[in-house]
């Protein structure tokens, strides 16, 4: 059974994180001032008197502007010697691309898959595979398929295994992401999963109880 305290915390979590696009004007999200970086606020502040003095008067003596532009363009015009030096020191775009491709494919390690990462997590935590798939509420045949890199698990299976491994939300995003899935702030089910992981509610019966109560879905 889920306690009333957990329900209250969950409702507060949904209230603070859920994006309901139907209730937004013109389908746009309005962020609070807290989301504005301090740097942006400083950049938009009014200039002080000292800064005004230091700023050049652009409207003054406009007749000299063309001559100034001509002088600048002439002074930075590259010479043949400088172009030769640049050509020797800066590789071409094609050469850079070839280097990146060779560097990427010359590595011997195999790309990480959902199955390889899952087995790695089980090994790191020194868990028994039987205990893991039982905790995820999946049978042996399905887990045997999941162990192979060629098999593509369902989203529910991937998330259930994350709960069985007692992963954090960030670890779950990585594991589920390797299966090609993600989480969305406009999904109450995803927010409930996020809440349960952050609050260490790993029992799938309790997770499904909350999902069923608030979204009529289960894992």
Short mmCIF file of C-alpha atoms in Angstrom, two decimals:
data_model
loop_
_atom_site.label_atom_id
_atom_site.label_comp_id
_atom_site.label_asym_id
_atom_site.label_seq_id
_atom_site.Cartn_x
_atom_site.Cartn_y
_atom_site.Cartn_z
CA UNK A 1 0.00 0.00 0.00
CA UNK A 2 1.13 3.52 -0.80
CA UNK A 3 1.13 5.89 2.17
CA UNK A 4 -0.68 9.22 2.05
CA UNK A 5 2.65 11.02 2.53
CA UNK A 6 4.01 9.47 -0.68
CA UNK A 7 0.85 10.48 -2.55
CA UNK A 8 1.15 14.08 -1.36
CA UNK A 9 4.82 14.21 -2.38
CA UNK A 10 3.96 12.74 -5.78
CA UNK A 11 1.16 15.25 -6.40
CA UNK A 12 3.52 18.09 -5.51
CA UNK A 13 6.17 16.63 -7.84
CA UNK A 14 3.68 16.43 -10.72
CA UNK A 15 2.45 19.96 -9.99
CA UNK A 16 5.99 21.35 -10.21
CA UNK A 17 7.18 19.34 -13.22
CA UNK A 18 4.23 18.42 -15.41
CA UNK A 19 3.77 20.37 -18.64
CA UNK A 20 0.14 20.39 -19.78
CA UNK A 21 0.22 21.74 -23.33
CA UNK A 22 -3.58 21.95 -23.49
CA UNK A 23 -3.65 24.59 -20.75
CA UNK A 24 -0.95 26.77 -22.31
CA UNK A 25 -1.76 29.80 -24.45
CA UNK A 26 -0.75 29.21 -28.07
CA UNK A 27 0.95 26.00 -26.99
CA UNK A 28 3.94 27.92 -25.58
CA UNK A 29 5.76 27.21 -22.32
CA UNK A 30 6.28 30.23 -20.08
CA UNK A 31 9.35 30.00 -17.86
CA UNK A 32 9.82 31.87 -14.60
CA UNK A 33 12.57 34.43 -14.01
CA UNK A 34 14.48 31.74 -12.11
CA UNK A 35 15.23 30.01 -15.40
CA UNK A 36 17.09 33.08 -16.77
CA UNK A 37 20.87 32.69 -16.36
CA UNK A 38 22.51 35.40 -14.21
CA UNK A 39 24.80 36.28 -17.15
CA UNK A 40 21.79 37.18 -19.29
CA UNK A 41 20.42 39.46 -16.58
CA UNK A 42 23.75 41.26 -16.27
CA UNK A 43 24.04 41.69 -20.01
CA UNK A 44 20.60 43.30 -20.21
CA UNK A 45 21.10 45.81 -17.41
CA UNK A 46 21.22 49.54 -18.16
CA UNK A 47 24.75 50.96 -18.70
CA UNK A 48 26.28 53.05 -15.92
CA UNK A 49 27.54 56.62 -16.41
CA UNK A 50 31.13 55.38 -16.57
CA UNK A 51 30.20 52.86 -19.27
CA UNK A 52 28.39 55.59 -21.23
CA UNK A 53 31.54 57.73 -21.21
CA UNK A 54 33.66 54.81 -22.46
CA UNK A 55 31.22 54.01 -25.30
CA UNK A 56 32.09 55.79 -28.60
CA UNK A 57 29.64 58.29 -29.99
CA UNK A 58 28.63 56.57 -33.24
CA UNK A 59 26.68 59.55 -34.51
CA UNK A 60 29.69 61.89 -34.27
CA UNK A 61 31.72 62.78 -37.34
CA UNK A 62 30.05 60.32 -39.71
CA UNK A 63 31.91 61.80 -42.66
CA UNK A 64 35.05 59.86 -41.69
CA UNK A 65 33.30 56.46 -41.66
CA UNK A 66 34.05 55.40 -45.28
CA UNK A 67 37.74 56.29 -44.96
CA UNK A 68 37.97 54.35 -41.69
CA UNK A 69 36.33 51.29 -43.25
CA UNK A 70 38.76 51.43 -46.16
CA UNK A 71 41.75 51.68 -43.83
CA UNK A 72 40.63 48.69 -41.77
CA UNK A 73 39.94 46.48 -44.77
CA UNK A 74 43.33 47.34 -46.21
CA UNK A 75 45.22 46.74 -42.95
CA UNK A 76 43.83 43.20 -42.48
CA UNK A 77 44.22 42.14 -46.09
CA UNK A 78 46.30 38.92 -46.03
CA UNK A 79 49.54 38.74 -47.96
CA UNK A 80 50.66 35.78 -50.05
CA UNK A 81 53.19 34.90 -47.36
CA UNK A 82 50.56 34.78 -44.63
CA UNK A 83 48.27 32.65 -46.80
CA UNK A 84 51.08 30.13 -47.36
CA UNK A 85 51.74 29.93 -43.61
CA UNK A 86 48.03 29.39 -42.92
CA UNK A 87 47.79 26.66 -45.54
CA UNK A 88 50.70 24.82 -43.90
CA UNK A 89 49.40 25.04 -40.32
CA UNK A 90 45.60 24.65 -40.72
CA UNK A 91 44.41 21.31 -42.15
CA UNK A 92 41.65 21.36 -44.70
CA UNK A 93 38.08 20.40 -43.80
CA UNK A 94 38.40 17.16 -45.76
CA UNK A 95 41.58 16.18 -43.94
CA UNK A 96 39.95 16.90 -40.57
CA UNK A 97 36.94 14.79 -41.52
CA UNK A 98 39.16 11.89 -42.60
CA UNK A 99 41.01 12.06 -39.28
CA UNK A 100 37.75 11.97 -37.27
CA UNK A 101 36.46 8.97 -39.24
CA UNK A 102 39.73 7.05 -38.86
CA UNK A 103 39.88 7.85 -35.15
CA UNK A 104 36.30 6.68 -34.58
CA UNK A 105 36.48 3.40 -36.48
CA UNK A 106 40.01 2.45 -35.49
CA UNK A 107 38.91 1.86 -31.91
CA UNK A 108 38.63 -1.81 -31.09
CA UNK A 109 35.88 -1.62 -28.46
CA UNK A 110 32.37 -2.54 -29.55
CA UNK A 111 29.57 0.04 -29.34
CA UNK A 112 27.54 -0.19 -26.13
CA UNK A 113 24.10 -1.77 -26.50
CA UNK A 114 21.17 -2.16 -24.13
CA UNK A 115 22.07 -5.83 -23.53
CA UNK A 116 25.78 -5.21 -22.94
CA UNK A 117 25.09 -2.29 -20.57
CA UNK A 118 22.44 -4.29 -18.71
CA UNK A 119 24.79 -7.22 -18.14
CA UNK A 120 27.55 -4.81 -17.14
CA UNK A 121 25.29 -3.25 -14.49
CA UNK A 122 24.30 -6.69 -13.15
CA UNK A 123 27.96 -7.67 -12.91
CA UNK A 124 28.99 -4.40 -11.27
CA UNK A 125 26.31 -4.78 -8.59
CA UNK A 126 27.16 -8.49 -8.15
CA UNK A 127 23.55 -9.48 -8.64
CA UNK A 128 22.01 -12.78 -9.65
CA UNK A 129 20.35 -12.65 -13.08
CA UNK A 130 17.44 -14.76 -11.82
CA UNK A 131 16.75 -12.27 -9.02
CA UNK A 132 16.90 -9.40 -11.51
CA UNK A 133 14.36 -10.71 -14.00
CA UNK A 134 12.05 -11.84 -11.20
CA UNK A 135 12.20 -8.36 -9.64
CA UNK A 136 11.42 -6.92 -13.09
CA UNK A 137 8.40 -9.25 -13.29
CA UNK A 138 9.53 -10.83 -16.56
CA UNK A 139 10.02 -14.54 -17.29
CA UNK A 140 13.23 -16.42 -18.08
CA UNK A 141 12.48 -16.75 -21.81
CA UNK A 142 12.05 -13.00 -22.24
CA UNK A 143 15.18 -12.25 -20.23
CA UNK A 144 17.12 -14.72 -22.35
CA UNK A 145 16.09 -12.72 -25.43
CA UNK A 146 16.97 -9.42 -23.76
CA UNK A 147 20.51 -10.68 -23.07
CA UNK A 148 21.22 -10.75 -26.81
CA UNK A 149 22.23 -7.51 -28.52
CA UNK A 150 20.05 -8.26 -31.55
CA UNK A 151 16.85 -8.21 -29.45
CA UNK A 152 15.01 -4.89 -29.04
CA UNK A 153 13.16 -4.80 -25.69
CA UNK A 154 9.93 -2.93 -25.18
CA UNK A 155 9.96 0.34 -23.27
CA UNK A 156 8.13 -1.20 -20.32
CA UNK A 157 10.62 -4.08 -20.12
CA UNK A 158 13.57 -1.68 -20.22
CA UNK A 159 12.11 0.47 -17.41
CA UNK A 160 11.12 -2.56 -15.33
CA UNK A 161 14.72 -3.83 -15.49
CA UNK A 162 15.96 -0.41 -14.36
CA UNK A 163 13.72 -0.69 -11.28
CA UNK A 164 14.96 -4.22 -10.66
CA UNK A 165 18.54 -2.90 -10.66
CA UNK A 166 17.62 -0.02 -8.28
CA UNK A 167 19.08 2.54 -10.69
CA UNK A 168 18.94 6.30 -10.27
CA UNK A 169 16.89 8.41 -12.68
CA UNK A 170 20.01 9.43 -14.65
CA UNK A 171 21.20 5.80 -14.86
CA UNK A 172 17.73 4.76 -15.99
CA UNK A 173 17.71 7.40 -18.74
CA UNK A 174 21.03 6.03 -20.00
CA UNK A 175 19.88 2.40 -19.96
CA UNK A 176 16.48 3.09 -21.50
CA UNK A 177 18.11 5.42 -24.02
CA UNK A 178 20.23 2.55 -25.32
CA UNK A 179 16.97 0.79 -26.18
CA UNK A 180 15.86 3.87 -28.13
CA UNK A 181 13.45 5.35 -25.59
CA UNK A 182 13.29 8.49 -23.49
CA UNK A 183 11.22 10.40 -20.93
CA UNK A 184 8.94 13.39 -21.44
CA UNK A 185 7.77 16.12 -19.01
CA UNK A 186 4.33 16.10 -20.67
CA UNK A 187 3.75 12.48 -19.63
CA UNK A 188 2.38 11.91 -16.13
CA UNK A 189 3.44 8.27 -16.31
CA UNK A 190 7.04 9.31 -16.98
CA UNK A 191 6.93 11.79 -14.10
CA UNK A 192 5.65 9.09 -11.75
CA UNK A 193 8.50 6.81 -12.84
CA UNK A 194 10.93 9.71 -12.30
CA UNK A 195 9.44 10.33 -8.84
CA UNK A 196 9.67 6.67 -7.81
CA UNK A 197 13.30 6.40 -8.90
CA UNK A 198 14.29 9.58 -7.07
CA UNK A 199 12.52 8.43 -3.91
CA UNK A 200 13.91 4.87 -4.11
CA UNK A 201 10.51 3.25 -4.61
CA UNK A 202 11.69 0.19 -6.53
CA UNK A 203 8.92 -2.29 -5.74
CA UNK A 204 7.04 -2.69 -9.04
CA UNK A 205 3.79 -3.42 -7.22
CA UNK A 206 3.93 0.01 -5.58
CA UNK A 207 5.07 1.69 -8.80
CA UNK A 208 2.19 0.11 -10.73
CA UNK A 209 -0.25 1.07 -7.99
CA UNK A 210 0.69 4.74 -8.44
CA UNK A 211 0.67 4.48 -12.23
CA UNK A 212 -2.74 2.84 -12.25
CA UNK A 213 -4.18 5.38 -9.81
CA UNK A 214 -2.99 8.47 -11.70
CA UNK A 215 -2.73 7.32 -15.32
CA UNK A 216 -4.62 3.99 -15.62
CA UNK A 217 -1.42 2.36 -16.92
CA UNK A 218 1.13 -0.08 -15.52
CA UNK A 219 4.56 -1.38 -16.39
#
